[in-house]
mmCIF file of C-alpha atoms and ligand atoms in Angstrom:
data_model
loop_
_atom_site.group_PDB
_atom_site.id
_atom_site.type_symbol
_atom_site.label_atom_id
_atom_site.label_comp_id
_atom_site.label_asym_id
_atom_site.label_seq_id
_atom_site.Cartn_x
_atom_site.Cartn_y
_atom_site.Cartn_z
ATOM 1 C CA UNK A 1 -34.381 -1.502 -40.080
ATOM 2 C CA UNK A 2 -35.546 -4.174 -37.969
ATOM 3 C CA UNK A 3 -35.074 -7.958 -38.501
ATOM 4 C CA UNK A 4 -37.075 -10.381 -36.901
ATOM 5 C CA UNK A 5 -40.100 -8.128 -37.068
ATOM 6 C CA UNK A 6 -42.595 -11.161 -36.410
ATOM 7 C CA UNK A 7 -41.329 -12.169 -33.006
ATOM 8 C CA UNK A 8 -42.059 -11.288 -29.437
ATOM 9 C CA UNK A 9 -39.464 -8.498 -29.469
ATOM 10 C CA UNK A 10 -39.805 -7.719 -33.161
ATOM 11 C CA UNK A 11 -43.264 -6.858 -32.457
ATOM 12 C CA UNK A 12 -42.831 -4.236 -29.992
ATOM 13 C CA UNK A 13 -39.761 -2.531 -32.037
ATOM 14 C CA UNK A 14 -42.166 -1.840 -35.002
ATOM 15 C CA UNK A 15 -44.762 -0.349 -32.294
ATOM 16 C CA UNK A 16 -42.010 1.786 -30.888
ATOM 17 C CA UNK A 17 -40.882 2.599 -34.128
ATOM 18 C CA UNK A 18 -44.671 3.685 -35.270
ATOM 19 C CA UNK A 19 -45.225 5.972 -31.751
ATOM 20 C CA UNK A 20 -42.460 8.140 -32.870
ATOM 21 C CA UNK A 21 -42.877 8.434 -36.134
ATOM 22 C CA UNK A 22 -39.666 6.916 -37.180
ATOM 23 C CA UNK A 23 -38.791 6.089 -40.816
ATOM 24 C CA UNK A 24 -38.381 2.426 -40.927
ATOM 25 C CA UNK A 25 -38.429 -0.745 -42.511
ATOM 26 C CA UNK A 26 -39.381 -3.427 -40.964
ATOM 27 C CA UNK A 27 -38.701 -7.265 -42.324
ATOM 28 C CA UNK A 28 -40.534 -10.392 -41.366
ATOM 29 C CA UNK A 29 -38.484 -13.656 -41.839
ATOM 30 C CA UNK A 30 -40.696 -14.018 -45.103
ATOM 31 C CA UNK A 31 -39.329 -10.960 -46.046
ATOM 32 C CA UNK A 32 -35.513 -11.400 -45.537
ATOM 33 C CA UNK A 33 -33.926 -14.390 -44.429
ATOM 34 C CA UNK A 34 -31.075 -13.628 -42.547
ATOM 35 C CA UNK A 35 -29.001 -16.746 -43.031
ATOM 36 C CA UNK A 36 -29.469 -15.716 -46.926
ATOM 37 C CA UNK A 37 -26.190 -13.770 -47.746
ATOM 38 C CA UNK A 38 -27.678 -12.317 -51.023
ATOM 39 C CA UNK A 39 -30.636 -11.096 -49.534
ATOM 40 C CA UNK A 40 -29.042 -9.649 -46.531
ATOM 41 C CA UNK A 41 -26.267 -7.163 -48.661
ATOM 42 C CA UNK A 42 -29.644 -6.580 -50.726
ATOM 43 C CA UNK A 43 -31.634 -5.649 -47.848
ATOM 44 C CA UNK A 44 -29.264 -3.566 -45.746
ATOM 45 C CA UNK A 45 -27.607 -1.740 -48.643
ATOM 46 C CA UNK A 46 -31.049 -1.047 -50.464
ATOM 47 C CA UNK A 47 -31.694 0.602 -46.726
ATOM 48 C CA UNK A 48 -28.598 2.258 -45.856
ATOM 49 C CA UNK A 49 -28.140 3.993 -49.245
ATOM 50 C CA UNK A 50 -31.819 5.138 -48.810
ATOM 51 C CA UNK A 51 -31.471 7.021 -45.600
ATOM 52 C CA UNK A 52 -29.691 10.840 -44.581
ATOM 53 C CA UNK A 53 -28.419 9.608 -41.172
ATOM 54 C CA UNK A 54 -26.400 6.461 -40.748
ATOM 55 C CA UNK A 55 -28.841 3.333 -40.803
ATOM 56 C CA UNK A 56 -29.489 1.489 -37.376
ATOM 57 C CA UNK A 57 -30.026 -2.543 -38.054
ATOM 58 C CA UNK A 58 -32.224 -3.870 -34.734
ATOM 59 C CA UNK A 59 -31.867 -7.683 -35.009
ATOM 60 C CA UNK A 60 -34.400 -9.511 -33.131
ATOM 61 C CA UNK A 61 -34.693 -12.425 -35.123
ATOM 62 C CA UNK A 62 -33.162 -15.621 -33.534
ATOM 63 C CA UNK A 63 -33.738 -19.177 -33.199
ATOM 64 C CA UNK A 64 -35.076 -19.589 -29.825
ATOM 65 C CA UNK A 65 -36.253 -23.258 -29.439
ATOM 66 C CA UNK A 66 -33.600 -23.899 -27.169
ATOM 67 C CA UNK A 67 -34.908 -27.364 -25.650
ATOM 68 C CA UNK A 68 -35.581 -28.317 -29.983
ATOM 69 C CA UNK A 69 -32.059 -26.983 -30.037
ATOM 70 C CA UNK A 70 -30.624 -29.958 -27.611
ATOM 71 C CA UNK A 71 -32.559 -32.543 -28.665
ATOM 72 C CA UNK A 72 -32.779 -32.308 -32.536
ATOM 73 C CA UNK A 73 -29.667 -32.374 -34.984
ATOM 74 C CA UNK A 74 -31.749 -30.402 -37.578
ATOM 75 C CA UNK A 75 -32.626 -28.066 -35.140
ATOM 76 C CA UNK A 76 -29.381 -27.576 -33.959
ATOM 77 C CA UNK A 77 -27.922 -26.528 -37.393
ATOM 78 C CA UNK A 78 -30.851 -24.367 -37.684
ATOM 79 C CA UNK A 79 -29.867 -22.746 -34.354
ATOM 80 C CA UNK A 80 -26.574 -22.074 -35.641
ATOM 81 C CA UNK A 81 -27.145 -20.677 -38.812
ATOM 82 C CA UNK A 82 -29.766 -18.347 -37.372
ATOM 83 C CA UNK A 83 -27.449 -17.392 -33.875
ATOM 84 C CA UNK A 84 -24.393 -17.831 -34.883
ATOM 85 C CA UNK A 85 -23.991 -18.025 -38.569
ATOM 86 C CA UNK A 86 -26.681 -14.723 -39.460
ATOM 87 C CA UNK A 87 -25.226 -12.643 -37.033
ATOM 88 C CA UNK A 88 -22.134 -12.129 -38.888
ATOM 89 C CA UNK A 89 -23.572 -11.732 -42.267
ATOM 90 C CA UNK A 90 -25.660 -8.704 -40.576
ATOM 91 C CA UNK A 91 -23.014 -7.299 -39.198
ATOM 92 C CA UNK A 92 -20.978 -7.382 -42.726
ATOM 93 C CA UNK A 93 -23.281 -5.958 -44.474
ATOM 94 C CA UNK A 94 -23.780 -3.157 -41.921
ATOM 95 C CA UNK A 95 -19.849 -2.488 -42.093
ATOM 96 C CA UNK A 96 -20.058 -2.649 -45.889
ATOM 97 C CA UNK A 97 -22.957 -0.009 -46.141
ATOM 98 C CA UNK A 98 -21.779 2.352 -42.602
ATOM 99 C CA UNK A 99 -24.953 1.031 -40.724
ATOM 100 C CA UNK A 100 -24.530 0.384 -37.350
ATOM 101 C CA UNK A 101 -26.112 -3.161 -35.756
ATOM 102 C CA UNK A 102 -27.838 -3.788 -32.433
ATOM 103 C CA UNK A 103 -27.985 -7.216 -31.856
ATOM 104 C CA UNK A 104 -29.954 -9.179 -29.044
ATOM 105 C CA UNK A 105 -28.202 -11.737 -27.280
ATOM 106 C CA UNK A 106 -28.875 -13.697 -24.120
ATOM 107 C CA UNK A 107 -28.390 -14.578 -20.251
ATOM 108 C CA UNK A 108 -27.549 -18.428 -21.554
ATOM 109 C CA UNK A 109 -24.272 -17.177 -22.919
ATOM 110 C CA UNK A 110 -23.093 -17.373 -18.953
ATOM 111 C CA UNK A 111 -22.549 -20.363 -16.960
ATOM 112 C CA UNK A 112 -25.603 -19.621 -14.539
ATOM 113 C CA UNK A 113 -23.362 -20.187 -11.600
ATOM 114 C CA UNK A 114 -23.090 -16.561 -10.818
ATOM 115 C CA UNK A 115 -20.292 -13.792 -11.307
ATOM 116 C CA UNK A 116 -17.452 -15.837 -10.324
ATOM 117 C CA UNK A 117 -16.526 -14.127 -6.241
ATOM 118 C CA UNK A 118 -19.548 -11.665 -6.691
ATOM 119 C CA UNK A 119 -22.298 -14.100 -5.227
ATOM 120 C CA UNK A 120 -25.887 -12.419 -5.530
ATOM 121 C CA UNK A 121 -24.475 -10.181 -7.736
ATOM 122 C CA UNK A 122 -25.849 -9.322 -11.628
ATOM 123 C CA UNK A 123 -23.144 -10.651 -14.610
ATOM 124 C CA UNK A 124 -21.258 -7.830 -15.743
ATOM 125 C CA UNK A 125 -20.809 -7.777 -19.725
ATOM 126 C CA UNK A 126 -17.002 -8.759 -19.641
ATOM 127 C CA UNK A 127 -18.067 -11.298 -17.200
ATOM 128 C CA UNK A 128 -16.355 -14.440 -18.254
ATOM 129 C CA UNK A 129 -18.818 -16.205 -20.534
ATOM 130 C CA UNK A 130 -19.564 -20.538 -20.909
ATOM 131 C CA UNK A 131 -22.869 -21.279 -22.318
ATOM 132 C CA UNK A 132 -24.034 -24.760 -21.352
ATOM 133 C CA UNK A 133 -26.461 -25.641 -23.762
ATOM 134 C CA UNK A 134 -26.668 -25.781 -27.472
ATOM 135 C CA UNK A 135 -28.873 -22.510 -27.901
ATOM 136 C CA UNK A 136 -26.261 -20.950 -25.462
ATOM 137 C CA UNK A 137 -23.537 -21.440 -27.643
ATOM 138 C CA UNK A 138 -25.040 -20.358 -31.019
ATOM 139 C CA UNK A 139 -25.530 -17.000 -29.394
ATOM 140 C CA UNK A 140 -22.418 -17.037 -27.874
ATOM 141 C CA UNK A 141 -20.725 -17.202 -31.321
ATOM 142 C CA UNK A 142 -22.962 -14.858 -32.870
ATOM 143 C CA UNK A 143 -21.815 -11.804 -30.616
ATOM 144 C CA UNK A 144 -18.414 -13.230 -31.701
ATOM 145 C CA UNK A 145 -19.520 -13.028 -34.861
ATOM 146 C CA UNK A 146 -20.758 -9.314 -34.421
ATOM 147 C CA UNK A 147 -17.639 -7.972 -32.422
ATOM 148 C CA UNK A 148 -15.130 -9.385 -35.390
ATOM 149 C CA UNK A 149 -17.008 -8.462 -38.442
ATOM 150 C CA UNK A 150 -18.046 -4.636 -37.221
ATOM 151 C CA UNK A 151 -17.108 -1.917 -34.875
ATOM 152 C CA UNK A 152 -20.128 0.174 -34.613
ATOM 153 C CA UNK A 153 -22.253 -2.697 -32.742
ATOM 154 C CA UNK A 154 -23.872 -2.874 -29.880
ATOM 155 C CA UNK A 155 -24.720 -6.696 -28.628
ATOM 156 C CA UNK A 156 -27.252 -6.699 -25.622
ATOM 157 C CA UNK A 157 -28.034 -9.232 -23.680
ATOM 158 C CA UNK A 158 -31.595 -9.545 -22.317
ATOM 159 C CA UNK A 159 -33.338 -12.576 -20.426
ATOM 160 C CA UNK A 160 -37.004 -13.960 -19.563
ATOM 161 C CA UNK A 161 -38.914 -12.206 -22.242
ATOM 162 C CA UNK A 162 -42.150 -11.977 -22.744
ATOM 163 C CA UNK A 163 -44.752 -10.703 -25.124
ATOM 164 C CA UNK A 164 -48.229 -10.765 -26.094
ATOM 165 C CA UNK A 165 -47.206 -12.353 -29.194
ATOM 166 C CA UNK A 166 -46.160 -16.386 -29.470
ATOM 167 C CA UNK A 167 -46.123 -18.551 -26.003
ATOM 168 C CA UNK A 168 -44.851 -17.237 -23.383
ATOM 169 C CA UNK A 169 -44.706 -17.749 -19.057
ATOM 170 C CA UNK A 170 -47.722 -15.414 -18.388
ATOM 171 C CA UNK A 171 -49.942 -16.278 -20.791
ATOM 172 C CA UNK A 172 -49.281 -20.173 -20.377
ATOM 173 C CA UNK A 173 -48.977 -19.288 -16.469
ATOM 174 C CA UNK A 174 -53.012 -17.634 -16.679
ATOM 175 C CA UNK A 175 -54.130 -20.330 -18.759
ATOM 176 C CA UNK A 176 -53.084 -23.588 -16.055
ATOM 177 C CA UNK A 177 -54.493 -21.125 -13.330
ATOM 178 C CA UNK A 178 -57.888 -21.756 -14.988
ATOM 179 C CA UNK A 179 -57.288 -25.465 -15.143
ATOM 180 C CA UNK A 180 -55.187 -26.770 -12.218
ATOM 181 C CA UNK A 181 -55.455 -26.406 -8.469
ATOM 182 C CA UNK A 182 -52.110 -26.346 -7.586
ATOM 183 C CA UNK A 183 -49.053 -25.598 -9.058
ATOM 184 C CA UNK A 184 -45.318 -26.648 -8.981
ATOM 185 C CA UNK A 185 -42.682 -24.029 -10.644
ATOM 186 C CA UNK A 186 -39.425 -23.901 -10.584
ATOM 187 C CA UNK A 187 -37.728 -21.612 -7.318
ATOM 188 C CA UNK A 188 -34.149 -21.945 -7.761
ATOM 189 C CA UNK A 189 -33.563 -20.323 -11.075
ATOM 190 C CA UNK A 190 -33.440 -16.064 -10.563
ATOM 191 C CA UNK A 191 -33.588 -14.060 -13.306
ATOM 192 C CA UNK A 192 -35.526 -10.545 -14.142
ATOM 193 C CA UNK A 193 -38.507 -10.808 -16.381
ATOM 194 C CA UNK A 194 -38.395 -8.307 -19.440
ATOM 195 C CA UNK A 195 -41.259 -7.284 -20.897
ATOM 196 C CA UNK A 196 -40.831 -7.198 -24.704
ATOM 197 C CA UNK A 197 -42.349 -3.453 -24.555
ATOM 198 C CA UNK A 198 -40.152 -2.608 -22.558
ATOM 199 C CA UNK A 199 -37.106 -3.907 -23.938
ATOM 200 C CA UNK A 200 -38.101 -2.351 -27.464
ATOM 201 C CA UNK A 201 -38.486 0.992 -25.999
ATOM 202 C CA UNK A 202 -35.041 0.272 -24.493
ATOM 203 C CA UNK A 203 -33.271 -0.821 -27.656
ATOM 204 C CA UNK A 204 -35.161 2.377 -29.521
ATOM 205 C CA UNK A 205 -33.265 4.901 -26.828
ATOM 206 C CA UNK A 206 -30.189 2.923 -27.896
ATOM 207 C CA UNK A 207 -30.170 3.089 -31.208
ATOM 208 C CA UNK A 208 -30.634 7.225 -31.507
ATOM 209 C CA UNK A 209 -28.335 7.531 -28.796
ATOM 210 C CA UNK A 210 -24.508 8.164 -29.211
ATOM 211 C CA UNK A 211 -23.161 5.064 -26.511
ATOM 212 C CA UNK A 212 -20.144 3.891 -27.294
ATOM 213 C CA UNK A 213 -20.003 0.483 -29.169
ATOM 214 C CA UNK A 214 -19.893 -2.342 -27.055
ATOM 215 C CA UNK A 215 -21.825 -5.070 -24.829
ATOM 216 C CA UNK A 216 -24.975 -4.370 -22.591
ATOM 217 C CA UNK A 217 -27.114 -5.850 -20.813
ATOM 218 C CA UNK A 218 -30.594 -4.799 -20.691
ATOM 219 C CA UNK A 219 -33.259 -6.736 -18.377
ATOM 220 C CA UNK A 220 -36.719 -5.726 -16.518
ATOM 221 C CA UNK A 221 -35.177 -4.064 -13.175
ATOM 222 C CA UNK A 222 -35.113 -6.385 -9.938
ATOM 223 C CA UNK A 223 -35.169 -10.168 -9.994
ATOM 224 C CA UNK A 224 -37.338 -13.056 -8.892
ATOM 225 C CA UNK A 225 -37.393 -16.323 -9.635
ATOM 226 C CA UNK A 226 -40.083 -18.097 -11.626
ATOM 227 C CA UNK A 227 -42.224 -19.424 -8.943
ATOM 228 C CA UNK A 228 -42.166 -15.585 -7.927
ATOM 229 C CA UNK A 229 -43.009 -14.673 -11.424
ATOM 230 C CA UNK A 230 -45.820 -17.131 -11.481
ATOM 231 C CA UNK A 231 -47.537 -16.136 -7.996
ATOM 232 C CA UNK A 232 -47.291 -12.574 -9.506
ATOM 233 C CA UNK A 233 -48.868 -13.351 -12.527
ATOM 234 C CA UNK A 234 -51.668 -15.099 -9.939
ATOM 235 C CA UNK A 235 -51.674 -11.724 -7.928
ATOM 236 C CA UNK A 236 -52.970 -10.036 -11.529
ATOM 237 C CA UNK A 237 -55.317 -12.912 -12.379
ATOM 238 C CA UNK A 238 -56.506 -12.200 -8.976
ATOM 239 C CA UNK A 239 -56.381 -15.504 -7.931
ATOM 240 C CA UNK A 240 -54.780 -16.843 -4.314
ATOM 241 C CA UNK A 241 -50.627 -17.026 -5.281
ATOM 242 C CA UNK A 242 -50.747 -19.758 -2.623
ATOM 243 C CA UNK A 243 -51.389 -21.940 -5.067
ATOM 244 C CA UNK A 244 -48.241 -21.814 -6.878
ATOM 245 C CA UNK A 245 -46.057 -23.902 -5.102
ATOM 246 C CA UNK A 246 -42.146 -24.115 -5.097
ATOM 247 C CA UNK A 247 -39.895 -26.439 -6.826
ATOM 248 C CA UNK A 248 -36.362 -27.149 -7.729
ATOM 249 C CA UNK A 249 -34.877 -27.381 -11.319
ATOM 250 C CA UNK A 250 -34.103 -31.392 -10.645
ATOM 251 C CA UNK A 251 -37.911 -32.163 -10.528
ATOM 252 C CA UNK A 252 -38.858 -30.337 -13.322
ATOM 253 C CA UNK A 253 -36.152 -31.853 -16.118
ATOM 254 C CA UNK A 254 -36.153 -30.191 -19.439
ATOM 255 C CA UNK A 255 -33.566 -31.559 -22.637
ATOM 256 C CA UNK A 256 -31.636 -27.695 -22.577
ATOM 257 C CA UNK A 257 -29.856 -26.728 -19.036
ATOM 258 C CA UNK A 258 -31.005 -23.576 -17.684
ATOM 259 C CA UNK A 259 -28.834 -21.180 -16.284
ATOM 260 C CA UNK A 260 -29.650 -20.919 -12.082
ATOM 261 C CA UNK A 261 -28.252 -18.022 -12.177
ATOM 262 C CA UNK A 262 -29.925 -15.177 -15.006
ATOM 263 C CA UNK A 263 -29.228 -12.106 -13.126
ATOM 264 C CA UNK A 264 -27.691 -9.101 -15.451
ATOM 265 C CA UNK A 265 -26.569 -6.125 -13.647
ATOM 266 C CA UNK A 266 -28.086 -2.783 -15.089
ATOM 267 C CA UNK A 267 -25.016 -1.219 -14.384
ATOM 268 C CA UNK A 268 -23.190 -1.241 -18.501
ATOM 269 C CA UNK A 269 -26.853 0.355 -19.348
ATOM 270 C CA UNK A 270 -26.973 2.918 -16.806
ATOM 271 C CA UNK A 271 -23.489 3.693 -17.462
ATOM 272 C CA UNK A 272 -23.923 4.483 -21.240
ATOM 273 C CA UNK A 273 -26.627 7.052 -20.180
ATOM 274 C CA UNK A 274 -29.731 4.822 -20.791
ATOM 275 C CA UNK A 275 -32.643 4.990 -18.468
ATOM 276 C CA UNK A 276 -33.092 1.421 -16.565
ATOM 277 C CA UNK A 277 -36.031 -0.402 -17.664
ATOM 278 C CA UNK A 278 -38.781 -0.413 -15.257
ATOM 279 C CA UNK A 279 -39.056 -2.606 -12.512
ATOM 280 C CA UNK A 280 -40.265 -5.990 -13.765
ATOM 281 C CA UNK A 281 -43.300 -6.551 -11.503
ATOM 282 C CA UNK A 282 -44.520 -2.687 -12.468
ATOM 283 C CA UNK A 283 -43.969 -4.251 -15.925
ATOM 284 C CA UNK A 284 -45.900 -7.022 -15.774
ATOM 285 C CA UNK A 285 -49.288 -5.148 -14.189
ATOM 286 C CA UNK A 286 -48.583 -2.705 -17.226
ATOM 287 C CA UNK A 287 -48.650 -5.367 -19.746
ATOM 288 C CA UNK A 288 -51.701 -6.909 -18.669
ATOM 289 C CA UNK A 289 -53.498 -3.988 -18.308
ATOM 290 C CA UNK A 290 -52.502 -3.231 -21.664
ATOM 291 C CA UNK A 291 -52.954 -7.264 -22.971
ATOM 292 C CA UNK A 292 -56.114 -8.477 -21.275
ATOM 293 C CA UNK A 293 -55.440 -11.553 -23.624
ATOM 294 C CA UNK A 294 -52.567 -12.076 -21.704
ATOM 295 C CA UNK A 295 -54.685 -13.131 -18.394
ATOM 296 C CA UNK A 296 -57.117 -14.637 -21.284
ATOM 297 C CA UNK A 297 -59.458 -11.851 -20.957
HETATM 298 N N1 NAP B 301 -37.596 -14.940 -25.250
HETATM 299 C C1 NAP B 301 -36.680 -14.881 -24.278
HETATM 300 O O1 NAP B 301 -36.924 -15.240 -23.130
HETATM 301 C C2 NAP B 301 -35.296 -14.350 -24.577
HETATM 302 C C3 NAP B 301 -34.372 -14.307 -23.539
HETATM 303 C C4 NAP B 301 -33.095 -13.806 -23.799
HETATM 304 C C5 NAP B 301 -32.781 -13.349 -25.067
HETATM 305 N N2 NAP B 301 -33.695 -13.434 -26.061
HETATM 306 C C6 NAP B 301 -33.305 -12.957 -27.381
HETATM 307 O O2 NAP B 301 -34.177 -11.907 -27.731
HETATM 308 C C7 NAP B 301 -34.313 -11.852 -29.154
HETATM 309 C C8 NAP B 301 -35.770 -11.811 -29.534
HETATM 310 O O3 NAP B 301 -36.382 -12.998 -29.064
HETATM 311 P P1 NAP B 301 -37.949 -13.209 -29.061
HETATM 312 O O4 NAP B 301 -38.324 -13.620 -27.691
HETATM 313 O O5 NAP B 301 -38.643 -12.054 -29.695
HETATM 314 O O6 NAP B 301 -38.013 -14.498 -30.008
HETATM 315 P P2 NAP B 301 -39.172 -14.987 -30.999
HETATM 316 O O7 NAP B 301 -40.499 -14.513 -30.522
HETATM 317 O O8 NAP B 301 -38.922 -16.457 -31.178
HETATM 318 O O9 NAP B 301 -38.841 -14.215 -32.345
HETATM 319 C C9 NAP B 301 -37.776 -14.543 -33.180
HETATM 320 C C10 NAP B 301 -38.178 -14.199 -34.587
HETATM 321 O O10 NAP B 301 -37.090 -14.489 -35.446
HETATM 322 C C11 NAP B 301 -37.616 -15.085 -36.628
HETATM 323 N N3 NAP B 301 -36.622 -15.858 -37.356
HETATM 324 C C12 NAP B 301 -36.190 -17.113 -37.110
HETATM 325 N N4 NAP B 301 -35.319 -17.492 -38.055
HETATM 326 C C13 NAP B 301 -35.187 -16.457 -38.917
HETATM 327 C C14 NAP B 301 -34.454 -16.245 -40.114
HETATM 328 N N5 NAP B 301 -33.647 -17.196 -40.609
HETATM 329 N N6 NAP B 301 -34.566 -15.050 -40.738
HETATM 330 C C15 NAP B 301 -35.388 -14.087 -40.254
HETATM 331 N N7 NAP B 301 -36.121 -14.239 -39.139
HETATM 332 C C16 NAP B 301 -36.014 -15.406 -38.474
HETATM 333 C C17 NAP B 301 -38.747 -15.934 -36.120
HETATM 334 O O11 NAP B 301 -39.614 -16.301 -37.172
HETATM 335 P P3 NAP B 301 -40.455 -17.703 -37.083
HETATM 336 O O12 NAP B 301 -41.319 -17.557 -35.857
HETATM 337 O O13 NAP B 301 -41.176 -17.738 -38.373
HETATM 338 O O14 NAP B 301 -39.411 -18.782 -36.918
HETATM 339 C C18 NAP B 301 -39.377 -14.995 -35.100
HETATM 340 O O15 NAP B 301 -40.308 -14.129 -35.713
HETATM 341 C C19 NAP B 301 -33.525 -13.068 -29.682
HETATM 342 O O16 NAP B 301 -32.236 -12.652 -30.043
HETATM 343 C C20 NAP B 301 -33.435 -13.983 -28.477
HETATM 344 O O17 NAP B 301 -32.303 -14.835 -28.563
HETATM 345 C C21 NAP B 301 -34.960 -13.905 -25.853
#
């Protein structure tokens, strides 16, 4: 049962789902609300009691307007009942009906300072967490949320998605290639761009397989920073990268902090028996071969 099924990542799970042949349900937010309590012991016990094998919730439905988040009070409580609020009434339900939950989280739960004595290193999941902005914390309480209502979960944290659904970096990355000369992106933020793909195939392998419950983190493999994402996504376009140029988070101010810091270590995946994803820059050449659209072709 996935949740969410309209989003970036939503997308992709129903695609994986449909290659192999699964038997699943899939729910739009106009299908199911998931800040709707009623709806949510409706949906997930109508599923569960319908299936042989214990049901597998995939959340990817989330509030993720995160500067809207920090600058809007409505938006806020919206944030919360969606990240922090929802979370728990999923995981509930799941307990109720003996359906287990994977449920997406973030890198914006940390601090984006780094692994505290680890410098250069990826965050571990029992990495102390401290989200600094408003979306942060929502999610932050939601895998609270999660860990307190139900054992059989898995939370797992992902960062820089993208899709060939919605807005996203490479898409809005291709498009100013076409209309500016030059270009100043951000070079002191590092994370590891996940392709939603990906991600979905990852989050599949973890919901048939038999890791333990817990935290993960799940990420494209390698790390870059945006500028380098950006020049890559110029390399595809094939278009000079020299004309993305470098910049630091101060001159490019936005309303919600962003961590400097995004880096997940692979190592919790690997460790439960999961294959890595792929290396991020192999990911992105995939997806564009794959989405044209995405270079606006
Ligand atoms: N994108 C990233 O860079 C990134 C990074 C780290 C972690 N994540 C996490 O990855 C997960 C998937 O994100 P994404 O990139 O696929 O986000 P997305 O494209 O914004 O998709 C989220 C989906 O959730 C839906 N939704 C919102 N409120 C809902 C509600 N009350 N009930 C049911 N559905 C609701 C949205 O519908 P509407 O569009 O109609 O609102 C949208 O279809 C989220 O947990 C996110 O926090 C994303």
């Amino acid at each position: 049962m996935v949740t969410g099924a309209g989003g970036a990542l939503g997308t992709d799970l129903v695609r994986v789902l449909t290659a192999g042949g699964e038997r699943f349900r899939a729910f739009l937010r106009a299908d199911l609300d998931i800040t709707d309590p009623a709806a949510v012991e409706v949906a997930v016990g109508d599923w569960a009691g319908g299936v042989d094998e214990p049901a597998v919730l995939l959340n990817a439905a989330a509030f993720t307007a995160v500067d809207l988040a920090e600058s809007d009070a409505d938006a806020a409580r919206a944030a919360h009942a969606v990240n922090a609020d929802a979370p728990g009434l999923l995981a509930s339900a799941c307990a109720r009906h003996g359906a287990r939950l994977v449920h997406v989280s973030t890198d914006y739960v940390f601090d984006g300072r780094g692994p505290a004595g680890r410098p250069g290193a990826g965050y571990e999941p029992d990495d102390p967490t401290g989200a600094r902005s408003v979306y942060g914390r929502t999610k932050e309480l939601g895998e609270q949320r999660v860990r307190d209502a139900l054992d059989a979960h898995h939370v797992v944290r992902t960062a820089w998605v993208y899709g060939d659904t919605g807005a996203n970096f490479v898409a809005t990355m291709a498009r100013l290639a076409g209309v500016r000369d030059t270009l100043d992106v951000v070079d002191d933020q590092h994370g590891s761009p996940t392709w939603s793909a990906d991600l979905a195939a990852a989050l599949v392998a973890l919901g048939r397989s038999e890791a333990p419950p817990g935290t993960l983190h799940a990420t494209g493999s390698g790390a870059t920073t945006w500028c380098g994402f950006a020049r890559a996504v110029f390399e595809e376009l094939g278009a000079d990268p020299g004309r993305v140029h470098g910049c630091t988070t101060e001159q490019f101010p936005r309303p919600a902090p962003r961590p400097a810091w995004s880096v997940l270590s692979p190592t919790s995946w690997t460790t439960a028996g999961l294959d890595p994803l792929p290396d991020w820059r192999d990911a992105l050449r995939t997806a564009v071969t794959r989405h044209p659209e995405l270079l606006g072709r």
